[in-house]
GROMACS .gro file of C-alpha atoms in nm:
model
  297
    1UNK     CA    1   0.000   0.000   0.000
    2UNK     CA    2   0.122   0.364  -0.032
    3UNK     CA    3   0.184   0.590   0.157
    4UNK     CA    4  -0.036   0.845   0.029
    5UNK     CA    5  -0.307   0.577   0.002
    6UNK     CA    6  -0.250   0.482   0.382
    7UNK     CA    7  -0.270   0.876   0.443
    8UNK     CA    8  -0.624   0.890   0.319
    9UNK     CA    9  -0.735   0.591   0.463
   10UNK     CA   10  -0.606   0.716   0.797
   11UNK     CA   11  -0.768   1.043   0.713
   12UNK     CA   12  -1.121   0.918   0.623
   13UNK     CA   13  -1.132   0.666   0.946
   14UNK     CA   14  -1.039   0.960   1.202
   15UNK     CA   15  -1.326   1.175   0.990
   16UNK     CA   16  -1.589   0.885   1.049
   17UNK     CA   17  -1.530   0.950   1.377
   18UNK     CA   18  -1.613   1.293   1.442
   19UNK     CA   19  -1.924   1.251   1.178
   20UNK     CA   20  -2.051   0.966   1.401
   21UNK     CA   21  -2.043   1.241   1.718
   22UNK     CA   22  -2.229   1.097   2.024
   23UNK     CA   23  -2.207   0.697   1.899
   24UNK     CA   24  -1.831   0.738   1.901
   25UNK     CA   25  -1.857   0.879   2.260
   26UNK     CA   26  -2.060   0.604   2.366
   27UNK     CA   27  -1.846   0.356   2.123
   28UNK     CA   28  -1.556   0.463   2.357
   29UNK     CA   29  -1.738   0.519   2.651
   30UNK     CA   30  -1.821   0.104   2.618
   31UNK     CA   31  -1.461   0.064   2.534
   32UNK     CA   32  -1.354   0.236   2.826
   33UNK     CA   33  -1.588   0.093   3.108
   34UNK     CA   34  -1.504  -0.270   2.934
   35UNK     CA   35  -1.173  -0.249   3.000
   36UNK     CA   36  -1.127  -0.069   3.322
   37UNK     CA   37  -1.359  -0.405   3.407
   38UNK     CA   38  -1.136  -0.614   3.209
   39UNK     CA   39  -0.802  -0.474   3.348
   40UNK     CA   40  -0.924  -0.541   3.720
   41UNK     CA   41  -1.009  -0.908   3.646
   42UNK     CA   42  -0.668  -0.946   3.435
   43UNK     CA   43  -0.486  -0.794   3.761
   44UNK     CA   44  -0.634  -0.966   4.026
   45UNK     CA   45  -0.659  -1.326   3.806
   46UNK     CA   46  -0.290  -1.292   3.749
   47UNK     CA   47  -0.180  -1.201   4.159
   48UNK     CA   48  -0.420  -1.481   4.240
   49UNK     CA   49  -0.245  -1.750   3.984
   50UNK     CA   50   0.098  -1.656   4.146
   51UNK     CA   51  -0.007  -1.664   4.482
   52UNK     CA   52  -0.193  -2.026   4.419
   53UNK     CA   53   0.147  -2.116   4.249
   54UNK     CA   54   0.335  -2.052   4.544
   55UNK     CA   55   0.111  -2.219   4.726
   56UNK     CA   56   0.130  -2.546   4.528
   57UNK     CA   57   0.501  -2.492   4.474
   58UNK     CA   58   0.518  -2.545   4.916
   59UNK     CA   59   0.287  -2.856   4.945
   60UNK     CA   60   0.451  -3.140   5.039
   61UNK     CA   61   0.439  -3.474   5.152
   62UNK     CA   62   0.574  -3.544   5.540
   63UNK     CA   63   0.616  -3.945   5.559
   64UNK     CA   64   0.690  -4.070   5.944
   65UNK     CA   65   0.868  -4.391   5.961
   66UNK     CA   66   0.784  -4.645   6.242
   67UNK     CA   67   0.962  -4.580   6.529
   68UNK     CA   68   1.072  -4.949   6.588
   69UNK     CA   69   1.206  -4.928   6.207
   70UNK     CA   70   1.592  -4.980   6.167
   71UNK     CA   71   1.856  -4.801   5.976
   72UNK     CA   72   1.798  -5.089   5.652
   73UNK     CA   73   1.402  -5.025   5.704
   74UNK     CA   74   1.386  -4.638   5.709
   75UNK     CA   75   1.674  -4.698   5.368
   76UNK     CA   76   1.407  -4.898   5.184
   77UNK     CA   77   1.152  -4.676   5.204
   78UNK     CA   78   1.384  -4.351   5.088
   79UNK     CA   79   1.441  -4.626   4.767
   80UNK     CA   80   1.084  -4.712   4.692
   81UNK     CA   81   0.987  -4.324   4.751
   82UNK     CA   82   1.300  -4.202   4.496
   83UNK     CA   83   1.156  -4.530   4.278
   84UNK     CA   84   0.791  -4.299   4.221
   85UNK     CA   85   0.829  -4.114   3.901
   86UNK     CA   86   0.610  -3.839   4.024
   87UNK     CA   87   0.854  -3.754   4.330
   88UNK     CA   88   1.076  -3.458   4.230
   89UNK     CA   89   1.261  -3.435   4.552
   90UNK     CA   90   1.318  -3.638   4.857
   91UNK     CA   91   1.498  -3.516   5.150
   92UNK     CA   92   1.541  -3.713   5.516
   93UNK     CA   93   1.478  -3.547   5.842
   94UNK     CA   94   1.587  -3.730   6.153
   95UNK     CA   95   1.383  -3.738   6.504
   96UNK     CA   96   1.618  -3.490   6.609
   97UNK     CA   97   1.563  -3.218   6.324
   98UNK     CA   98   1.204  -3.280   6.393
   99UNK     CA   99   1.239  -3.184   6.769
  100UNK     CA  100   1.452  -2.889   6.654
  101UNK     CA  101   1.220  -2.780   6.388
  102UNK     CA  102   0.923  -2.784   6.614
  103UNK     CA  103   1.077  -2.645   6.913
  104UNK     CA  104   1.173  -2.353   6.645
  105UNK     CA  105   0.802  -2.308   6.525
  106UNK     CA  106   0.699  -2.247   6.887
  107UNK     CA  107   0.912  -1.951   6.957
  108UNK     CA  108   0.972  -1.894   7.291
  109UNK     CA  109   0.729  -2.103   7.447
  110UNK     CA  110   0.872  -2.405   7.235
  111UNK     CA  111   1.194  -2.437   7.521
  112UNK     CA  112   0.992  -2.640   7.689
  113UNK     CA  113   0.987  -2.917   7.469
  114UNK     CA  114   1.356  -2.881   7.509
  115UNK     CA  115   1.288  -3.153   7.780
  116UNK     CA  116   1.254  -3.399   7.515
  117UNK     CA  117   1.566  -3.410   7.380
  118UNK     CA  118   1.720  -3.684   7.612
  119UNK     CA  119   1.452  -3.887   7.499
  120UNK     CA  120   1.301  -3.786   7.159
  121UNK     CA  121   0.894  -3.942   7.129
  122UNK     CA  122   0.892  -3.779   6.764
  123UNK     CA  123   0.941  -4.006   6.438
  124UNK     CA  124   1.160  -4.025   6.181
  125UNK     CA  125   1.051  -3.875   5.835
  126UNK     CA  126   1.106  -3.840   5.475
  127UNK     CA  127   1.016  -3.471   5.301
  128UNK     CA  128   0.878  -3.540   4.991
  129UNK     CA  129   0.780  -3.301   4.686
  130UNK     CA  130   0.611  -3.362   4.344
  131UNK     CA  131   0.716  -3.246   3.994
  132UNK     CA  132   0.373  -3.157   3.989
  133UNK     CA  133   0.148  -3.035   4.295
  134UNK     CA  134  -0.147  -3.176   4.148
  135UNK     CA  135  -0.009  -3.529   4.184
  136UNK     CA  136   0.065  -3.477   4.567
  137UNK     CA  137  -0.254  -3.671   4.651
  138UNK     CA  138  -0.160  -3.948   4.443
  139UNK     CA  139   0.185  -4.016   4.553
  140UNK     CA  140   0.063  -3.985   4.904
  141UNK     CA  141  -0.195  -4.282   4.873
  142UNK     CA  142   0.101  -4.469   4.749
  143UNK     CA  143   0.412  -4.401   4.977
  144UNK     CA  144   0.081  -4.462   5.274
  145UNK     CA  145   0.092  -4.863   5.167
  146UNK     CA  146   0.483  -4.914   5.200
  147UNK     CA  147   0.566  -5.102   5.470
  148UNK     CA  148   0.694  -4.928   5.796
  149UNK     CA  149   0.514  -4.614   5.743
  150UNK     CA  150   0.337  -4.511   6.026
  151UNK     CA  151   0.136  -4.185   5.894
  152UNK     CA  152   0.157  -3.989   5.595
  153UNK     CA  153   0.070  -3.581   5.587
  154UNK     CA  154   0.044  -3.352   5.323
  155UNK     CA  155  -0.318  -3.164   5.383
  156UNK     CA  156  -0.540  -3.425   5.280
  157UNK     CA  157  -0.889  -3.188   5.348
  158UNK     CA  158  -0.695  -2.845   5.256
  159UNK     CA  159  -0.486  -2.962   4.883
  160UNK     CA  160  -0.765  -3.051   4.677
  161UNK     CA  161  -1.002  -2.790   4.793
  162UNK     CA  162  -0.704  -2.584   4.661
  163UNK     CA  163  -0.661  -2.682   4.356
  164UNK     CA  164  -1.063  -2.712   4.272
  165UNK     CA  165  -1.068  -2.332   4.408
  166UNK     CA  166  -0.799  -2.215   4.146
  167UNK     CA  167  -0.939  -2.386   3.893
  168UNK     CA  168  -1.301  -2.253   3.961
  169UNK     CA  169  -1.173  -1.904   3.998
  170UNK     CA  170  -1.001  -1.895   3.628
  171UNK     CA  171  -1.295  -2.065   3.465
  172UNK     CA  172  -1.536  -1.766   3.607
  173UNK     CA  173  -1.252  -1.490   3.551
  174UNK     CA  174  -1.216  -1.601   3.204
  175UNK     CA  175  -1.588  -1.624   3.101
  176UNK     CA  176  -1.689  -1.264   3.246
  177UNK     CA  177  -1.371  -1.111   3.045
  178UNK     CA  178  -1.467  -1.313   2.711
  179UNK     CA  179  -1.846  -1.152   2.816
  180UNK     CA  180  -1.729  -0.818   2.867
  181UNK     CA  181  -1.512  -0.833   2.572
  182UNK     CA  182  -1.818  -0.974   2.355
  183UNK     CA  183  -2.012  -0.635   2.481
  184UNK     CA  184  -1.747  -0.373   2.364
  185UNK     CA  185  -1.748  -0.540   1.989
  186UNK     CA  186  -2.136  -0.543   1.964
  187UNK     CA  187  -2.126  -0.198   2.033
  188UNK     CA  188  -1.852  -0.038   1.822
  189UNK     CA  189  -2.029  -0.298   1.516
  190UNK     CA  190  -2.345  -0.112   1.543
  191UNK     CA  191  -2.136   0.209   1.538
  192UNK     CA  192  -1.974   0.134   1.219
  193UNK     CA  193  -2.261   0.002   1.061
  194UNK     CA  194  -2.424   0.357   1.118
  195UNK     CA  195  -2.139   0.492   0.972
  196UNK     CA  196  -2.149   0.213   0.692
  197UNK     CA  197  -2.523   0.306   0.583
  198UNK     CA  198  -2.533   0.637   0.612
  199UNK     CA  199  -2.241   0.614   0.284
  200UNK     CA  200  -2.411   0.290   0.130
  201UNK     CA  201  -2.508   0.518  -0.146
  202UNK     CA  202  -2.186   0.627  -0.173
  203UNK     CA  203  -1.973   0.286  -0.113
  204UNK     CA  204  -2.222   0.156  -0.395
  205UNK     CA  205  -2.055   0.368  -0.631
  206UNK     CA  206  -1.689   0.310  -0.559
  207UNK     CA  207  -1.762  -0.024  -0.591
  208UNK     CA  208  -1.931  -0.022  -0.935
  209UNK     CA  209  -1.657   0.221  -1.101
  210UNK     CA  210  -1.389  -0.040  -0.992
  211UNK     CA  211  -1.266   0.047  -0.596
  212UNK     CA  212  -1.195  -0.290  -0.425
  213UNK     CA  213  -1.325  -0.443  -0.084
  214UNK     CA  214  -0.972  -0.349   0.108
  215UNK     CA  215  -0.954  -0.017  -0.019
  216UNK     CA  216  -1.307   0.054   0.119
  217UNK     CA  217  -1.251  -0.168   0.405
  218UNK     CA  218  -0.939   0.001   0.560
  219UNK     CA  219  -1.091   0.326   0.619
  220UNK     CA  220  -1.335   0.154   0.842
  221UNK     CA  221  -1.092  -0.063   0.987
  222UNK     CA  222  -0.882   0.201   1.093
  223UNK     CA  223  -1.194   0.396   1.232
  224UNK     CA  224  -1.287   0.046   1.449
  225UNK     CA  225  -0.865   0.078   1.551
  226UNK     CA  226  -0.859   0.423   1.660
  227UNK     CA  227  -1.222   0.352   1.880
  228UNK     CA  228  -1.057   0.051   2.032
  229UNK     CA  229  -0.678   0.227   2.124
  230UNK     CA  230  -0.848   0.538   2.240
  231UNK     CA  231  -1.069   0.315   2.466
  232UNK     CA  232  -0.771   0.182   2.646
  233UNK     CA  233  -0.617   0.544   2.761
  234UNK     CA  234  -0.805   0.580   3.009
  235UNK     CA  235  -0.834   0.211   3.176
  236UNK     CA  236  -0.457   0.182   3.167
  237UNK     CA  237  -0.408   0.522   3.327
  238UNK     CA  238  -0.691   0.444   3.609
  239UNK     CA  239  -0.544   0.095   3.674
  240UNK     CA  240  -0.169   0.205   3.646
  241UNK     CA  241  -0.302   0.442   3.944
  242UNK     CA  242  -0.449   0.224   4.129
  243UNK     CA  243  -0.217  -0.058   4.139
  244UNK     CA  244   0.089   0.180   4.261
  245UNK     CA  245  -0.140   0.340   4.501
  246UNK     CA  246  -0.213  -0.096   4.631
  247UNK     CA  247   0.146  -0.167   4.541
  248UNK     CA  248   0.312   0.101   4.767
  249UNK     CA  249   0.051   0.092   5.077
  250UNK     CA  250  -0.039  -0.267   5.086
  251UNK     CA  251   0.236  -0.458   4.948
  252UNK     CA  252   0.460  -0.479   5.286
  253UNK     CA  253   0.189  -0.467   5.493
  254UNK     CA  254   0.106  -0.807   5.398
  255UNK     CA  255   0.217  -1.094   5.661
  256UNK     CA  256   0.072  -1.414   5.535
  257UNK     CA  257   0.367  -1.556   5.348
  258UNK     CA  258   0.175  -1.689   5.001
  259UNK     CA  259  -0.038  -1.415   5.015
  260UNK     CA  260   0.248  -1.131   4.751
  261UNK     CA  261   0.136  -0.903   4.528
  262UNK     CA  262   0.335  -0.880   4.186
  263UNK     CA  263   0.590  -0.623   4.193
  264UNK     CA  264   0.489  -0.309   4.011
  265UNK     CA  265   0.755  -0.253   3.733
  266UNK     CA  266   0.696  -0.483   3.510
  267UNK     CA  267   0.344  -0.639   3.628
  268UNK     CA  268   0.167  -0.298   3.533
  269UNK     CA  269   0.327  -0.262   3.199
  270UNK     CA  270   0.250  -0.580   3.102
  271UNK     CA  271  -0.085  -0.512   3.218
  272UNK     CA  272  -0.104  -0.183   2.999
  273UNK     CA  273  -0.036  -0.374   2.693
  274UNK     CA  274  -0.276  -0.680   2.703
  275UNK     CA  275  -0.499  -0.379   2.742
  276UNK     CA  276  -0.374  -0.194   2.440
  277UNK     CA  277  -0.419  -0.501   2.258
  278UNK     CA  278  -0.739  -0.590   2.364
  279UNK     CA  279  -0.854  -0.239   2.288
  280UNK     CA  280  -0.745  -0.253   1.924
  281UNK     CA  281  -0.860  -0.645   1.898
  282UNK     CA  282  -1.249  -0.510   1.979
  283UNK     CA  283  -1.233  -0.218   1.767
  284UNK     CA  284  -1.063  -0.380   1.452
  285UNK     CA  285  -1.295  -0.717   1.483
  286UNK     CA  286  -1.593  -0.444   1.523
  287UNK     CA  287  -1.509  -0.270   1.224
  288UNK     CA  288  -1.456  -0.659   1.031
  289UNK     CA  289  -1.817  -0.796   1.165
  290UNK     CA  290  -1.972  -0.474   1.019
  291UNK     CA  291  -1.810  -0.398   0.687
  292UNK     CA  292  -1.877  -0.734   0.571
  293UNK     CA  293  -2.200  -0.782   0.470
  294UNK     CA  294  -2.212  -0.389   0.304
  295UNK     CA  295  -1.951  -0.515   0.072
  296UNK     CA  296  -2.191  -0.763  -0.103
  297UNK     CA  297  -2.317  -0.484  -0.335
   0.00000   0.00000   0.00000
C-alpha cells in the first residue's frame, strides 16, 4: 500500500469518527468501562495464579517412619519413595531435626519441649515433593501402603479444595472477560454500521466504477482501531493508578507468606499492553463484523 493511500485511509477513518459524534462517545465510553472491568479481572486473576502457584510450589508430603524401624528399614523406604516417578525431591529429616524444627516453630514457648531431647517421642521422616502439585494426593496414597510407614501428611482436606478453588476461579474470571469483551465489539459494530449506511449510497458507487473491498474496508478498519486504542487510555491510566497506590501501601503490609502481590515494574506494563491489545482487537474485529455484509453490493 502507499503511503499516500495509507494517508487517506487514515484520514477518512479519524473523519468517520467525528461525523458519528455521540455513537463514538458512547463507542468509547463502552470501550472504556469494558476495560477498566477487564483490566481489574486481568490484575487480580494474574496475583491470584501466582499466589496459588506458590502455594502449590510449598505442598509437600511429610512421611513418618515407624519408630521401631531400623537403619535398613527407614533406607528402603527412601528407595521405593526415589523409585515414584512423580517424586521430584526427597529429603530425610531425623527425630532430632524434627524436635529442633518444632521447638523452632513455637518460639519462645517451644523451650519447653527442650525436655525432650534426652529422649526424643517424635518419628523419623522423609520430606517429599512432586514435579507436579497436582499429583501430591496421588503419591501420598502410594508411599501410605509401603511397609513401615506409620502416617503420611500432606493436607489431605486443605490440597484438593485448593486446587478445585484455582481452577473454579479462572474458569469464572475467564468467562466474564470473554463476556465483557463480547459487549465492547457489539457496540462499536453497530457504530460502524451507522457509519457504513449512512455512505451505502456512496460505497455503492466506488464499488461499481472499480474500488476494491480493502480499499473501502481500511478506512473503516482504521476507524474500528482508533475507537478501540483510544478506549484503552483511560483504563490503563486508572489501573496504572491504582495498582501503585495498592502496590506502595499494601504490598509490605502483607504478613501471610503466600499471600504477595506482583511487583509493580513490570506487572503494570504488562498489564497496559494486554490492554492496548485488547482495545485494538475489539475495535478492529468491530469494524470486520460490520463492513462485511455492506460489501456484497
Amino acid at each position: 500500500m502507499k503511503f499516500s493511500t495509507f494517508k487517506r485511509h487514515l484520514r477518512e477513518g479519524s473523519k468517520n469518527i467525528v461525523r458519528n459524534g455521540w455513537m463514538s462517545i458512547a463507542s468509547i465510553g463502552a470501550v472504556t468501562v469494558t476495560l477498566i472491568l477487564v483490566g481489574t479481572f486481568v490484575a487480580l486473576m494474574l496475583n491470584l495464579n501466582e499466589m496459588t502457584k506458590k502455594v502449590e510450589e510449598d505442598v509437600e508430603i511429610k512421611t513418618l517412619i515407624e519408630s521401631q524401624a531400623d537403619d535398613e528399614a527407614i533406607s528402603e523406604v527412601g528407595d521405593k519413595i526415589k523409585a515414584i516417578k512423580e517424586v521430584d525431591s526427597i529429603s530425610f529429616s531425623s527425630k532430632n531435626d524434627e524436635l529442633e524444627s518444632l521447638i523452632d516453630s513455637f518460639g519462645e514457648e517451644g523451650e519447653a519441649w527442650g525436655l525432650f531431647k534426652q529422649d526424643n517421642p517424635l518419628n523419623h521422616a522423609y520430606v517429599i515433593k512432586t514435579k507436579e502439585p497436582r499429583d501430591t494426593e496421588a503419591v501420598a496414597k502410594e508411599v501410605e501402603q509401603f511397609d513401615h510407614v506409620q502416617k503420611v501428611i500432606y493436607g489431605k482436606d486443605v490440597v484438593p479444595q485448593l486446587f478445585k478453588f484455582n481452577t473454579y476461579a479462572r474458569n469464572i474470571g475467564l468467562a466474564l472477560i470473554i463476556g465483557l469483551v463480547l459487549t465492547a465489539m457489539f457496540l462499536i459494530s453497530n457504530t460502524i454500521k451507522l457509519t457504513i449506511m449512512a455512505r451505502s449510497e456512496e460505497i455503492g458507487i466506488m464499488k461499481l466504477v472499480g474500488a476494491t473491498n480493502g480499499f473501502i474496508r481500511w478506512p473503516f478498519f482504521i476507524e474500528g482501531l482508533l475507537l478501540g486504542v483510544l478506549g484503552s487510555i483511560l483504563p490503563i491510566v486508572v489501573l496504572a493508578t491504582s495498582y501503585y497506590y495498592v502496590y506502595s501501601n499494601f504490598s509490605d503490609k502483607i504478613t501471610i507468606s503466600f499471600i504477595e502481590i506482583l511487583p509493580f515494574n513490570p506487572f503494570v506494563w504488562q498489564l497496559s499492553a494486554i490492554i492496548f491489545v485488547v482495545g485494538a482487537f475489539i475495535g478492529v474485529w468491530g469494524s470486520v463484523m460490520s463492513v462485511r455484509k455492506f460489501l456484497k453490493v
